[in-house]
Coordinates of C-alpha atoms and ligand atoms in Angstrom, one line a residue:
X1 CA 3.8 -30.1 -14.1
X2 CA 4.6 -33.6 -15.2
X3 CA 4.4 -32.8 -19.0
X4 CA 6.7 -29.9 -18.7
X5 CA 9.6 -32.0 -17.5
X6 CA 8.9 -34.6 -20.1
X7 CA 8.7 -31.9 -22.8
X8 CA 12.1 -30.6 -21.5
X9 CA 13.8 -34.0 -21.8
X10 CA 12.1 -34.6 -25.1
X11 CA 13.5 -31.3 -26.4
X12 CA 17.1 -32.3 -25.3
X13 CA 16.8 -35.5 -27.3
X14 CA 15.3 -33.7 -30.2
X15 CA 18.1 -31.1 -30.1
X16 CA 20.8 -33.7 -30.0
X17 CA 19.3 -35.6 -33.0
X18 CA 19.0 -32.6 -35.1
X19 CA 22.5 -31.6 -34.4
X20 CA 23.7 -35.0 -35.3
X21 CA 21.7 -34.9 -38.6
X22 CA 22.4 -31.3 -39.4
X23 CA 18.8 -30.2 -39.2
X24 CA 18.2 -26.5 -39.5
X25 CA 14.4 -27.0 -38.8
X26 CA 12.6 -29.7 -37.2
X27 CA 9.1 -30.3 -38.9
X28 CA 7.9 -33.4 -37.2
X29 CA 8.6 -35.5 -34.1
X30 CA 7.1 -39.0 -33.7
X31 CA 7.0 -40.7 -30.4
X32 CA 5.5 -43.5 -28.6
X33 CA 4.5 -43.1 -25.1
X34 CA 3.5 -46.0 -22.9
X35 CA 0.0 -45.9 -21.6
X36 CA 1.3 -45.9 -18.0
X37 CA 3.5 -43.0 -18.5
X38 CA 0.3 -40.9 -17.7
X39 CA 1.1 -38.4 -20.3
X40 CA -1.7 -36.2 -21.8
X41 CA -0.7 -35.8 -25.5
X42 CA -2.4 -32.4 -25.7
X43 CA -0.6 -31.1 -22.7
X44 CA 2.8 -32.5 -23.9
X45 CA 2.3 -30.9 -27.3
X46 CA 1.5 -27.6 -25.6
X47 CA 4.5 -27.8 -23.2
X48 CA 6.8 -28.8 -26.0
X49 CA 5.7 -25.8 -28.0
X50 CA 6.6 -23.7 -25.0
X51 CA 10.1 -25.1 -24.3
X52 CA 10.9 -25.2 -27.9
X53 CA 10.5 -21.6 -28.5
X54 CA 13.6 -20.1 -30.1
X55 CA 15.0 -23.4 -31.2
X56 CA 15.1 -25.2 -34.4
X57 CA 12.2 -27.3 -33.1
X58 CA 9.9 -24.2 -32.4
X59 CA 7.5 -25.2 -35.3
X60 CA 7.7 -29.0 -34.9
X61 CA 4.5 -31.0 -34.9
X62 CA 4.5 -33.8 -32.3
X63 CA 2.8 -37.1 -33.4
X64 CA 2.2 -39.1 -30.3
X65 CA 1.2 -42.8 -30.4
X66 CA 0.2 -44.3 -27.1
X67 CA 1.4 -47.9 -26.9
X68 CA -0.2 -50.5 -24.6
X69 CA 1.1 -51.7 -21.4
X70 CA 2.7 -55.1 -21.5
X71 CA 2.6 -57.1 -18.4
X72 CA 4.1 -60.4 -17.5
X73 CA 2.5 -62.6 -14.9
X74 CA 4.9 -63.6 -12.4
X75 CA 2.9 -66.8 -11.4
X76 CA 2.4 -68.4 -14.8
X77 CA 4.8 -66.3 -17.0
X78 CA 2.0 -65.3 -19.3
X79 CA 2.7 -62.0 -21.2
X80 CA -0.3 -59.9 -22.2
X81 CA -1.4 -56.4 -23.1
X82 CA -3.3 -54.7 -20.3
X83 CA -6.2 -52.6 -21.6
X84 CA -6.5 -51.1 -18.2
X85 CA -4.8 -51.4 -14.9
X86 CA -7.5 -53.6 -13.5
X87 CA -6.9 -56.3 -15.9
X88 CA -6.1 -59.7 -14.4
X89 CA -4.0 -62.3 -15.9
X90 CA -6.0 -64.0 -18.7
X91 CA -4.3 -67.3 -18.0
X92 CA -4.4 -67.7 -14.2
X93 CA -6.4 -64.7 -13.0
X94 CA -3.7 -63.2 -10.9
X95 CA -4.6 -59.6 -9.7
X96 CA -2.7 -56.7 -11.5
X97 CA -0.9 -55.7 -8.4
X98 CA 1.4 -58.6 -8.6
X99 CA 2.3 -58.1 -12.3
X100 CA 5.7 -57.3 -13.7
X101 CA 5.2 -54.5 -16.1
X102 CA 7.4 -55.2 -19.2
X103 CA 6.6 -51.9 -20.9
X104 CA 4.2 -49.0 -20.7
X105 CA 6.1 -46.4 -18.7
X106 CA 8.6 -45.3 -21.2
X107 CA 8.7 -42.7 -23.9
X108 CA 10.4 -43.5 -27.2
X109 CA 11.5 -41.1 -29.8
X110 CA 10.6 -42.9 -33.1
X111 CA 11.8 -40.3 -35.7
X112 CA 12.4 -36.8 -36.5
X113 CA 11.8 -35.0 -39.8
X114 CA 13.2 -31.7 -40.7
X115 CA 15.2 -29.7 -43.2
X116 CA 18.9 -29.6 -43.5
X117 CA 20.7 -26.5 -44.9
X118 CA 21.9 -28.4 -47.9
X119 CA 18.8 -27.9 -50.0
X120 CA 18.1 -24.6 -48.5
X121 CA 20.2 -21.4 -48.3
X122 CA 23.9 -21.9 -47.7
X123 CA 25.2 -20.8 -44.5
X124 CA 28.2 -18.4 -45.0
X125 CA 30.4 -20.2 -42.4
X126 CA 30.3 -23.3 -44.6
X127 CA 31.7 -21.7 -47.7
X128 CA 35.3 -22.7 -48.3
X129 CA 35.4 -24.4 -45.0
X130 CA 36.3 -28.1 -44.8
X131 CA 33.4 -29.7 -43.3
X132 CA 34.0 -33.3 -42.2
X133 CA 31.4 -35.6 -43.9
X134 CA 29.9 -38.3 -41.7
X135 CA 27.8 -41.1 -43.1
X136 CA 26.2 -43.8 -41.2
X137 CA 27.3 -44.4 -37.7
X138 CA 30.0 -42.6 -35.8
Ligands
ZN1 ZN1 -0.9 -65.7 -14.7

């Protein structure tokens, strides 16, 4: 299943990010999916819920925004948003088969919201331990 493998790679990214930001619970994941990625948002939400079982993201809500396909006409260089895959170039009328697709296949993680343990209950392992503080980029 297409969405299942996407959900799996999405979970890996979410887990990486939540480790980096010290999240103990992920509440919300915002992502953009290109119209050409052929992802059914409901199916992805379902699959993500399945693969995220037992992780900090098990309760996370996915907010999926579908972004349009952007094509560039190789003939006249016009860039335009394709509303569907049968759109011709608005400028010269070239058929879609010849188009360079600039975007539309990708999945972009926009943001993750969640809880850190700092305003929650203290983890015992942190007491008295020297925890390196990272701020900003690494
Ligand atoms: Zn054109």
